[in-house]
JSON list of C-alpha atoms in Angstrom, two decimals:
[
{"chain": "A", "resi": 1239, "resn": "UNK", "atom": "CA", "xyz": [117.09, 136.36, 127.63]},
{"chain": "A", "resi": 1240, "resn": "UNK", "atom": "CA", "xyz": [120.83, 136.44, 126.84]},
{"chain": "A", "resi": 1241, "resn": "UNK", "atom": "CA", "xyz": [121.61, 135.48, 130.40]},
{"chain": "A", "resi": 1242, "resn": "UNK", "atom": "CA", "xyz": [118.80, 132.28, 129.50]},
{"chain": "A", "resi": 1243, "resn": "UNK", "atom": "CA", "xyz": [120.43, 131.46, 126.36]},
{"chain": "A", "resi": 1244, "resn": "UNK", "atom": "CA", "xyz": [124.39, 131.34, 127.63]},
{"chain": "A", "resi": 1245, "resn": "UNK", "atom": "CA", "xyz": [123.55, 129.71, 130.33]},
{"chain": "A", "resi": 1246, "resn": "UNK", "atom": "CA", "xyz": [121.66, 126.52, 128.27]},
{"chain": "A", "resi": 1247, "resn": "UNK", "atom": "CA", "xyz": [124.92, 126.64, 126.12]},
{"chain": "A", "resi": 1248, "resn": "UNK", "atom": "CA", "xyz": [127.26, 126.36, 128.46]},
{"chain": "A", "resi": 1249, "resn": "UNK", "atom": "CA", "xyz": [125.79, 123.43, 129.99]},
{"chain": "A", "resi": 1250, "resn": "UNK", "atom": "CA", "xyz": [125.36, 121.42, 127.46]},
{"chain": "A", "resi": 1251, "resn": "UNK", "atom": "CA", "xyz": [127.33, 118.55, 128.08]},
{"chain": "A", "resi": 1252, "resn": "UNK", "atom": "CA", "xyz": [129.53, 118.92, 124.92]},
{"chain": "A", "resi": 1253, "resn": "UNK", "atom": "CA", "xyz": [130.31, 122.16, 126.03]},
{"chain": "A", "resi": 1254, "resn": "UNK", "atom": "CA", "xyz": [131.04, 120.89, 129.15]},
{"chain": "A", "resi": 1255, "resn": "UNK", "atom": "CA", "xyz": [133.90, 118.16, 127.94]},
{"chain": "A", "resi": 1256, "resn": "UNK", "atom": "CA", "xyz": [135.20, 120.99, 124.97]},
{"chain": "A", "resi": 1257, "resn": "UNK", "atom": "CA", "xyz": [135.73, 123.49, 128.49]},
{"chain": "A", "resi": 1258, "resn": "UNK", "atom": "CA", "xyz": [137.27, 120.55, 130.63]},
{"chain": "A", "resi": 1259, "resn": "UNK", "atom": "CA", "xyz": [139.59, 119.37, 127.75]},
{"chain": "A", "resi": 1260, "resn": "UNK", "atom": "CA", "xyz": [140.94, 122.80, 127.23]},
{"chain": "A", "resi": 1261, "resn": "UNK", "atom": "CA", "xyz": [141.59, 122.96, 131.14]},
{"chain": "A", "resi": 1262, "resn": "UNK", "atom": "CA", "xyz": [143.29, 119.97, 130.59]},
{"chain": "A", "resi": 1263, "resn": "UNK", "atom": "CA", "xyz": [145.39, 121.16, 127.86]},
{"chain": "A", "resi": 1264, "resn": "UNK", "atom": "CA", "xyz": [146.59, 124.79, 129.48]},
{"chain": "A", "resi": 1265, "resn": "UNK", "atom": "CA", "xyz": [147.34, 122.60, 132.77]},
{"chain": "A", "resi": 1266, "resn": "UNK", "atom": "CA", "xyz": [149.12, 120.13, 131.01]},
{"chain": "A", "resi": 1267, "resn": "UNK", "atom": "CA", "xyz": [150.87, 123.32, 129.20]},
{"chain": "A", "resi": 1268, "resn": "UNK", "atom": "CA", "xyz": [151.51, 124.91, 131.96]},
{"chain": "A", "resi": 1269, "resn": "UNK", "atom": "CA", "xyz": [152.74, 122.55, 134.39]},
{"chain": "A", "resi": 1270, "resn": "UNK", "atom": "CA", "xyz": [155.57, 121.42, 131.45]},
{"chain": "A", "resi": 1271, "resn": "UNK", "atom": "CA", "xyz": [157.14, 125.40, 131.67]},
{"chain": "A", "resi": 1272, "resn": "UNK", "atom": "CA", "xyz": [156.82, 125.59, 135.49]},
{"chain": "A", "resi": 1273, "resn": "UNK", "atom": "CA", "xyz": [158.76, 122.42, 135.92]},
{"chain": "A", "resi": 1274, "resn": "UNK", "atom": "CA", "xyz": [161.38, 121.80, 133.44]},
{"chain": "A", "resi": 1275, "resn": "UNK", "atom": "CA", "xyz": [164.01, 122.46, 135.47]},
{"chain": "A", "resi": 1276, "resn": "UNK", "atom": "CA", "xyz": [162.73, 119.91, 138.31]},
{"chain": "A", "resi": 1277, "resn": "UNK", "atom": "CA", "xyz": [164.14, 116.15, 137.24]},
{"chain": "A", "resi": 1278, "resn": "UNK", "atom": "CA", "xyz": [160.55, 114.24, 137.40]},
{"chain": "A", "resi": 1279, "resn": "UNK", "atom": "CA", "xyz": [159.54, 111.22, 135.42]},
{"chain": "A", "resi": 1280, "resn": "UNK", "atom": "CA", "xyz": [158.80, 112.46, 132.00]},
{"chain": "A", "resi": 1281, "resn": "UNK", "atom": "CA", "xyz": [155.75, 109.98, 132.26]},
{"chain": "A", "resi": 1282, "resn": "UNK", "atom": "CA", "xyz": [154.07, 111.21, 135.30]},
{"chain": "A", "resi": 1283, "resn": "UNK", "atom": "CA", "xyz": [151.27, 113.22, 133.68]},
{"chain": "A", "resi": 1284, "resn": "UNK", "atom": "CA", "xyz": [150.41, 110.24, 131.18]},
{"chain": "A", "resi": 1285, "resn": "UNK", "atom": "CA", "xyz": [150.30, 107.69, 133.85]},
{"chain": "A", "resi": 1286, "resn": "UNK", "atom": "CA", "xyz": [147.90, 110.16, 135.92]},
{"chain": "A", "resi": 1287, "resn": "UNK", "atom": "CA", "xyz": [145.80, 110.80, 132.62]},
{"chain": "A", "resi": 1288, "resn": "UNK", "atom": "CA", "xyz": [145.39, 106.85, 131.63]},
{"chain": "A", "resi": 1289, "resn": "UNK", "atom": "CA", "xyz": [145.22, 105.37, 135.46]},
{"chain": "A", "resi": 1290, "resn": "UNK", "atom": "CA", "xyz": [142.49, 107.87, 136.31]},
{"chain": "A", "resi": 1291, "resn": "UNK", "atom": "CA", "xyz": [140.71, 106.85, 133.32]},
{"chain": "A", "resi": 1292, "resn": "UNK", "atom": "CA", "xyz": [140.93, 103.23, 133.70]},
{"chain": "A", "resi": 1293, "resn": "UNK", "atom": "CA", "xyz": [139.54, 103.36, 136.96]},
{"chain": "A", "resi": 1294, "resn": "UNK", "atom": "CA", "xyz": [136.95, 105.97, 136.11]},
{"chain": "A", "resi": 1295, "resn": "UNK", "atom": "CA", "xyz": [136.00, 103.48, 133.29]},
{"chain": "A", "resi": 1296, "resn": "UNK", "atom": "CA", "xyz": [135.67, 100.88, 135.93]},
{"chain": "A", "resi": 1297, "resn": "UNK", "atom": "CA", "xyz": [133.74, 102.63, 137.90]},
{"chain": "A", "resi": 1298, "resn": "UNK", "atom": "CA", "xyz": [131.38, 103.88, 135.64]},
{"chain": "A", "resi": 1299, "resn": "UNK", "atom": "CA", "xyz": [130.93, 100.34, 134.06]},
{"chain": "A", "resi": 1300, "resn": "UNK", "atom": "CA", "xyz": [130.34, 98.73, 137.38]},
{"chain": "A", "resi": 1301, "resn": "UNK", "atom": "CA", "xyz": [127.57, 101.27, 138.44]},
{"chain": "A", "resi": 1302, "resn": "UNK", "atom": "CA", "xyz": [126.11, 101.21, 134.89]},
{"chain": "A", "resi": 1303, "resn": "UNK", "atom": "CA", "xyz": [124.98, 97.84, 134.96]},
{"chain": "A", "resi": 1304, "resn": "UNK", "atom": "CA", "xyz": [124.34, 96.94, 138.87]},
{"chain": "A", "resi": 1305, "resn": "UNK", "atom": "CA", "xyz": [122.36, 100.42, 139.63]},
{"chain": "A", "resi": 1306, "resn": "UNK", "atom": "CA", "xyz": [121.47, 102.78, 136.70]},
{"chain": "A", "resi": 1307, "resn": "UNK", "atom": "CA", "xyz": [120.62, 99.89, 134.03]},
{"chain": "A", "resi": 1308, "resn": "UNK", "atom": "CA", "xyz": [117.47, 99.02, 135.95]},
{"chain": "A", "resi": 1309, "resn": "UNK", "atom": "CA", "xyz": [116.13, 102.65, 136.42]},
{"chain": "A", "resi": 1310, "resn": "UNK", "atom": "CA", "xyz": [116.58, 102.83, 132.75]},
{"chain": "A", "resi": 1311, "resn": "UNK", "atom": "CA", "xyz": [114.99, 100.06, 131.41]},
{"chain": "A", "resi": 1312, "resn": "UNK", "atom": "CA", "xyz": [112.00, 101.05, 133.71]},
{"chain": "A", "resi": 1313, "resn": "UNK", "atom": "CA", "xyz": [111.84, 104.04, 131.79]},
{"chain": "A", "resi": 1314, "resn": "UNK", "atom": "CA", "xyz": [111.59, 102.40, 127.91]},
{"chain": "A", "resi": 1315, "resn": "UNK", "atom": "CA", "xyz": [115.18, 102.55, 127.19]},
{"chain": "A", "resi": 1316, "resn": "UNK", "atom": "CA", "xyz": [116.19, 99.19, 125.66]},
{"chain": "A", "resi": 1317, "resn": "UNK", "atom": "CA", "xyz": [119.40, 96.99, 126.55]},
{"chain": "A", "resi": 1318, "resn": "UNK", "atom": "CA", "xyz": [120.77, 97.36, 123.04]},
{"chain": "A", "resi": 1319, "resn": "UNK", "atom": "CA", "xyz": [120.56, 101.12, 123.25]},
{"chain": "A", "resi": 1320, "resn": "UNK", "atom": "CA", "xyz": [122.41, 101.17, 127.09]},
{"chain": "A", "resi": 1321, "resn": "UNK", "atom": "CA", "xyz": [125.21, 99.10, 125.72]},
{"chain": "A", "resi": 1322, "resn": "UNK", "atom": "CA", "xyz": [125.79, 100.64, 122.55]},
{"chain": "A", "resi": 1323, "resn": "UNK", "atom": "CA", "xyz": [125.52, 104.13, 124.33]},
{"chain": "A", "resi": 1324, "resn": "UNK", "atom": "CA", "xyz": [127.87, 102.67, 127.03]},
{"chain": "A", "resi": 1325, "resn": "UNK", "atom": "CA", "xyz": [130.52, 101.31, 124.19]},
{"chain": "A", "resi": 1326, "resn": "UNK", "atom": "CA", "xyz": [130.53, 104.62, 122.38]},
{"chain": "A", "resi": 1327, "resn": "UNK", "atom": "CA", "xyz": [131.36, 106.85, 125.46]},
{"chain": "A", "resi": 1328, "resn": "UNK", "atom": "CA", "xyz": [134.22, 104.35, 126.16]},
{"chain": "A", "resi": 1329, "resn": "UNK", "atom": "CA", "xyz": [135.79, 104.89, 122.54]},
{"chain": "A", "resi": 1330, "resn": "UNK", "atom": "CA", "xyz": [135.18, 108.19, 123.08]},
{"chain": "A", "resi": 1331, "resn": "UNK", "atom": "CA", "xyz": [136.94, 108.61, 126.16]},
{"chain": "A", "resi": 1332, "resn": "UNK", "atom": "CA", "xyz": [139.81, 106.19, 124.90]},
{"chain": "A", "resi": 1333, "resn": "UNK", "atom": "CA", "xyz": [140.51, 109.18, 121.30]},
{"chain": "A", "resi": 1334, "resn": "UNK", "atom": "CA", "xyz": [140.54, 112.17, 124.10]},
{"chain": "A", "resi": 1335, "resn": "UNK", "atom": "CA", "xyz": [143.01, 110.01, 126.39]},
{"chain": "A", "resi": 1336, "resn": "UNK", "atom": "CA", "xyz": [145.01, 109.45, 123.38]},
{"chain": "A", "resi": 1337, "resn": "UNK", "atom": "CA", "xyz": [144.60, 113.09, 121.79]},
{"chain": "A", "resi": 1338, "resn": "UNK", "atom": "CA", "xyz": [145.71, 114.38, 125.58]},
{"chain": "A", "resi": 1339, "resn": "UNK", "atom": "CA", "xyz": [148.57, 112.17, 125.41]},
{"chain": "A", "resi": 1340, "resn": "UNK", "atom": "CA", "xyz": [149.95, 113.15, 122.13]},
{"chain": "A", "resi": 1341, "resn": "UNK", "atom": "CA", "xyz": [149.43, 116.66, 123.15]},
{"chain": "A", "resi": 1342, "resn": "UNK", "atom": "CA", "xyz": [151.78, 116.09, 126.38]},
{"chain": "A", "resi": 1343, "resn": "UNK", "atom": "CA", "xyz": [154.25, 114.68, 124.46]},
{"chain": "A", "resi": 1344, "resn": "UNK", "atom": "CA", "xyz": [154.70, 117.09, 121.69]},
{"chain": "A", "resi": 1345, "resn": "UNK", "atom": "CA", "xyz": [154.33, 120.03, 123.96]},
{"chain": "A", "resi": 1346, "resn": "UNK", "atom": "CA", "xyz": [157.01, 118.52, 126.65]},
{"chain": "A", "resi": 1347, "resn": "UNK", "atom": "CA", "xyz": [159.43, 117.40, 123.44]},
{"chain": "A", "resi": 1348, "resn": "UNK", "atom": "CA", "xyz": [158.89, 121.12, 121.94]},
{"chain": "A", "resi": 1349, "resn": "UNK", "atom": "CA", "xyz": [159.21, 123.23, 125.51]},
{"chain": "A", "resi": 1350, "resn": "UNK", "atom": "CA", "xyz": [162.58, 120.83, 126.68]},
{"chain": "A", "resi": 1351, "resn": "UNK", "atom": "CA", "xyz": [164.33, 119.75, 123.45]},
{"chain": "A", "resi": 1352, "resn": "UNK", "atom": "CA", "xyz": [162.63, 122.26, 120.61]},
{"chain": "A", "resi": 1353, "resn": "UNK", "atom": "CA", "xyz": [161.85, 119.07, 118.81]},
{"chain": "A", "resi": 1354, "resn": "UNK", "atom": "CA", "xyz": [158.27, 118.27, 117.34]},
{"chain": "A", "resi": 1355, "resn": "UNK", "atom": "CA", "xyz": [158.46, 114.51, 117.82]},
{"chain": "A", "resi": 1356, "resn": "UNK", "atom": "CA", "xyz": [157.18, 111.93, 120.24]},
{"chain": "A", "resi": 1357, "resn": "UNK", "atom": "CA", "xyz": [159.01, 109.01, 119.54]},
{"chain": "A", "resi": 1358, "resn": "UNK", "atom": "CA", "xyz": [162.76, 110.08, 120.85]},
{"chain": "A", "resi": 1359, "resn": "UNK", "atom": "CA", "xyz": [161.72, 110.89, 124.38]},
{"chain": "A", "resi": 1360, "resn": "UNK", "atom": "CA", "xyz": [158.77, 108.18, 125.09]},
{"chain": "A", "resi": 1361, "resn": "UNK", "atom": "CA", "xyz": [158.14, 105.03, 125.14]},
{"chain": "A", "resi": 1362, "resn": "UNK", "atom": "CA", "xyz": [155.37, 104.35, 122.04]},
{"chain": "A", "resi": 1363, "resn": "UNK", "atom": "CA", "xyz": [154.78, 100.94, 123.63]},
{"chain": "A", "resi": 1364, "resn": "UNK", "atom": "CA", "xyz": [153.98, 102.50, 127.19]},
{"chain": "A", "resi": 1365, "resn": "UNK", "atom": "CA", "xyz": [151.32, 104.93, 125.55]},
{"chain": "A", "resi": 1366, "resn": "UNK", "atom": "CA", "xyz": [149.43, 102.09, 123.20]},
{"chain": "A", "resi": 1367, "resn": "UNK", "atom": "CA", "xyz": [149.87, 99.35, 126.52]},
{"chain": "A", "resi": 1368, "resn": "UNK", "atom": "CA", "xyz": [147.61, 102.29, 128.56]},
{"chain": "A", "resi": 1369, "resn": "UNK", "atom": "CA", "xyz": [144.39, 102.34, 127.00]},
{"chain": "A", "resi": 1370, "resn": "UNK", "atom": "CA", "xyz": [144.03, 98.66, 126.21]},
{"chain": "A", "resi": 1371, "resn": "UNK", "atom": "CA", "xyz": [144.53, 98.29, 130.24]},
{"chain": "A", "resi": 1372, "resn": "UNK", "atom": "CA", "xyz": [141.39, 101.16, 130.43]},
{"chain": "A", "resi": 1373, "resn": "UNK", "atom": "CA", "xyz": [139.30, 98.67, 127.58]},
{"chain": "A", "resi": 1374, "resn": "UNK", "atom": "CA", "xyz": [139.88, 95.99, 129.64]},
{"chain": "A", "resi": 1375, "resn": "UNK", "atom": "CA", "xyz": [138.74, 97.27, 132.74]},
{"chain": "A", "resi": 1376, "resn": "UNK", "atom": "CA", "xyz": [136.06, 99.08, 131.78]},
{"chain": "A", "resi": 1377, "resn": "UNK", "atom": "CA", "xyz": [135.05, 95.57, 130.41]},
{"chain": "A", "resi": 1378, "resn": "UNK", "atom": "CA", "xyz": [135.40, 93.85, 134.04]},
{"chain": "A", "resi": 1379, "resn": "UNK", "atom": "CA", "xyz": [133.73, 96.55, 135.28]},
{"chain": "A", "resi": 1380, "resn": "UNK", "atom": "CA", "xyz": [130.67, 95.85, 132.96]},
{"chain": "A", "resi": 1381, "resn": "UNK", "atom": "CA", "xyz": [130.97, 92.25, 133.96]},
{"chain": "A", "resi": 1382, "resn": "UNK", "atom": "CA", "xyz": [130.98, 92.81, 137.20]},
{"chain": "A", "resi": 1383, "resn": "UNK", "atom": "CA", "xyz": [127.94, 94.84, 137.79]},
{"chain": "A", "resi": 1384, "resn": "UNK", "atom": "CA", "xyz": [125.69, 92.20, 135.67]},
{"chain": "A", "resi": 1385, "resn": "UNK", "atom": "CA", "xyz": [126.55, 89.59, 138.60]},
{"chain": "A", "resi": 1386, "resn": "UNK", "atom": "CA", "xyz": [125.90, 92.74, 141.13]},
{"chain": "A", "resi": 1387, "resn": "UNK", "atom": "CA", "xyz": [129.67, 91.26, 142.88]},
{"chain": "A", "resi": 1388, "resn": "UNK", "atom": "CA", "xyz": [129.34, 93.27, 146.10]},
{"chain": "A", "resi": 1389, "resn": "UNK", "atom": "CA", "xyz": [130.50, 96.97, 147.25]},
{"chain": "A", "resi": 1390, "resn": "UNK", "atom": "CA", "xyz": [132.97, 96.21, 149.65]},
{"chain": "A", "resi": 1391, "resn": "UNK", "atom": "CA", "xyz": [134.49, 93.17, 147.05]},
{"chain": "A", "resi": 1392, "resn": "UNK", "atom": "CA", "xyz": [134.43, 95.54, 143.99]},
{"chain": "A", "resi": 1393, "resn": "UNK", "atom": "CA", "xyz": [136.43, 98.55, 145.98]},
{"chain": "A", "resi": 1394, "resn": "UNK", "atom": "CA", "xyz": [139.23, 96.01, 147.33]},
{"chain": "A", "resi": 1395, "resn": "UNK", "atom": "CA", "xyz": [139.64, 94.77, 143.69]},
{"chain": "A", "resi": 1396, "resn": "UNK", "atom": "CA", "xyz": [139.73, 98.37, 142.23]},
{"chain": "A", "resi": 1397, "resn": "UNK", "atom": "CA", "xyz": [142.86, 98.73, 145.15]},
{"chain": "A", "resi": 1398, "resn": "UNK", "atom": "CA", "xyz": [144.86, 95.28, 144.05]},
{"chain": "A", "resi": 1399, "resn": "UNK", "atom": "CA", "xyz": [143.95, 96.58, 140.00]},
{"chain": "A", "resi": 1400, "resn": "UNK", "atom": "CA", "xyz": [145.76, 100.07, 140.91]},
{"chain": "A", "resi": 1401, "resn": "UNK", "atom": "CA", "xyz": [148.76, 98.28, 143.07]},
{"chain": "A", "resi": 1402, "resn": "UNK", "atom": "CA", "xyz": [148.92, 95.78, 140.08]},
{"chain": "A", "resi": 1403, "resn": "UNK", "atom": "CA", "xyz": [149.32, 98.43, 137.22]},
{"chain": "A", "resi": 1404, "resn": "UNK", "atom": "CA", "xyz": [151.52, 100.59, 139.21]},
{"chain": "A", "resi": 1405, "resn": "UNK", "atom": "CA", "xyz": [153.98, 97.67, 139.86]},
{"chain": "A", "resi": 1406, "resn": "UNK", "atom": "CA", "xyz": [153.83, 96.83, 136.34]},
{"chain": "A", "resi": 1407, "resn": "UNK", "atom": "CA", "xyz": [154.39, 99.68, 134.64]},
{"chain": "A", "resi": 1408, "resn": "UNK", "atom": "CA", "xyz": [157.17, 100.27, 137.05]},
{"chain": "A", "resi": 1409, "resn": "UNK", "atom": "CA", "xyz": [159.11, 97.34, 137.60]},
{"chain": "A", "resi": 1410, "resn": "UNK", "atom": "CA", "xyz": [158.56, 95.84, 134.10]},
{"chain": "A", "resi": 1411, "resn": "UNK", "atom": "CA", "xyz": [158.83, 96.31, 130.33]},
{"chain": "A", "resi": 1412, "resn": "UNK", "atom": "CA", "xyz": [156.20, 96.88, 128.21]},
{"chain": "A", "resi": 1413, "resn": "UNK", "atom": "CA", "xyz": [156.27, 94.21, 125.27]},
{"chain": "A", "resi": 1414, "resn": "UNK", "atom": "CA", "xyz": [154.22, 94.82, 122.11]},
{"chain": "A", "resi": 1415, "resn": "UNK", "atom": "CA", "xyz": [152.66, 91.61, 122.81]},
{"chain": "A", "resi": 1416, "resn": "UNK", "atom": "CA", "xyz": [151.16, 92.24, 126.47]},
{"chain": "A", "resi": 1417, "resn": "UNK", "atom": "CA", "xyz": [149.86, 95.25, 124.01]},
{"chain": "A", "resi": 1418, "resn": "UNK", "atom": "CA", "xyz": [147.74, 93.10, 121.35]},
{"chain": "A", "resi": 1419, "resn": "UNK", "atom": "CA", "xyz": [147.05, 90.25, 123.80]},
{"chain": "A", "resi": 1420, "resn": "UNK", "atom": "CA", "xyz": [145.20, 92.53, 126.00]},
{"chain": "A", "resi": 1421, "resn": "UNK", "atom": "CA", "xyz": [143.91, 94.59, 123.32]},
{"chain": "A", "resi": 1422, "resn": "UNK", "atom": "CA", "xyz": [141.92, 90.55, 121.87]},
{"chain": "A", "resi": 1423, "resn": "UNK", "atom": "CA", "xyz": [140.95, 90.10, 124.97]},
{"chain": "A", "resi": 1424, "resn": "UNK", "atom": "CA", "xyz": [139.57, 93.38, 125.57]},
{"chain": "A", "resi": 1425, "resn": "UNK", "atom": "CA", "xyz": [137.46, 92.97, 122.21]},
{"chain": "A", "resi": 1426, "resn": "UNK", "atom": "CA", "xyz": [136.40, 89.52, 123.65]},
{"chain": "A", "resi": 1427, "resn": "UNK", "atom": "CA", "xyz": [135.21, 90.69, 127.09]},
{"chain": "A", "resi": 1428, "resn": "UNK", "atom": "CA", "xyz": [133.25, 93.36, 125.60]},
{"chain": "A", "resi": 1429, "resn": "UNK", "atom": "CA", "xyz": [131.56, 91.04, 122.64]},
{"chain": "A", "resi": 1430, "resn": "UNK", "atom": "CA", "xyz": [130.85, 88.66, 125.82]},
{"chain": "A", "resi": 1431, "resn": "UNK", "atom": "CA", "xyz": [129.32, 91.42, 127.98]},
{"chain": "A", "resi": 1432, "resn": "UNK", "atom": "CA", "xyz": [127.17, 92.19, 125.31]},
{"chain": "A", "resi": 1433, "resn": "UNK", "atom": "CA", "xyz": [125.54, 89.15, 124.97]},
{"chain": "A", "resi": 1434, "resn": "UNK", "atom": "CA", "xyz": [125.27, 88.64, 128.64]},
{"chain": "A", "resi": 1435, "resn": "UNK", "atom": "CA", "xyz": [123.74, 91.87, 129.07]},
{"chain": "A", "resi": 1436, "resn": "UNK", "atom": "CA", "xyz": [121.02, 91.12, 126.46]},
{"chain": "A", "resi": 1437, "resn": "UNK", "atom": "CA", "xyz": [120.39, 87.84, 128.66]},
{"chain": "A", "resi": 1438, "resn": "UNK", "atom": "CA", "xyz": [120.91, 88.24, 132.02]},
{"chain": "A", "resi": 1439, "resn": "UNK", "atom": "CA", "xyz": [118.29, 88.92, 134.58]},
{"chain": "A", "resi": 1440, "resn": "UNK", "atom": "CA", "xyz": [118.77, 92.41, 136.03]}
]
């Protein structure tokens, strides 16, 4: 019976993020003391964190609305309720990004310089550029599925999207206003993908 009952807890699915977050946070942890003394970009880990995001957001958006939106809907669950649902796991994954982020930072600024700051070693404009790119293509990604684009299209555009942010965030300064222009139109797609999605035929 105790077996029973440990076994429903632990996969519940907020368990399940709590356990892979604290992973997350030991790795992150423990990777910073194993390497200090190797000279690696300082904004490895954070690049890793946000670009796997952003794609997993794409992903997830894309298959949302060309495959699992229809199963749904079959079984009584309305459009308004998918979307909303689907908007509230992307803020939520956008505060853990973040909250991972922050984590990095202090820990890395604490185990190398034995300061609790984040603003002397990073970039601030790097970390709040990241998860507008991860809004906005978790928005295409939406948009995308609704007009079912095709497989073998979708997976050659997630390659040019990864190429494109890599070259960017390597080859070219971050300016606050790349920051708020994508964050508007990040807003915009998503208000737009809502009302498409309560229109278009699936």
């Amino acid at each position: 019976m105790k077996n029973e009952k440990l076994t429903n807890f632990l996969n519940k699915d907020v368990v399940k993020l709590i356990m892979v977050i604290f992973c997350i946070l030991v790795l992150i942890f423990v990777s910073i003391v194993l390497f200090e003394d190797i000279d690696l970009d300082k904004r490895i880990i954070i690049y890793n964190i946000f670009g796997i995001l952003a794609l997993a957001g794409f992903l997830y958006s894309y298959s949302l609305t060309k495959k699992n939106t229809p199963l749904k809907l079959s079984m009584g669950i309305t459009r308004k309720t998918i979307y909303f649902n689907y908007l509230k796991n992307t803020i939520i994954s956008l505060f853990i990004s973040l909250f991972i982020a922050v984590y990095y930072m202090l820990i890395y600024n604490l185990v190398l310089y034995g300061k609790f700051s984040i603003l002397e070693v990073f970039d601030i404009r790097e970390v709040v550029f990241l998860p507008m790119v991860y809004l906005v293509l978790s928005a295409l990604g939406f948009f995308l599925g609704i007009y079912k684009l095709q497989s073998k299209i979708f997976y050659i555009l997630s390659v040019l999207i990864t190429v494109g942010l890599v070259l960017v965030i390597i080859y070219f300064s971050v300016a606050y206003w790349l920051t708020l222009v994508l964050f508007a139109f990040g807003v915009l797609f998503e208000v737009i993908n809502y009302f498409l999605f309560k229109r278009y035929n699936l």
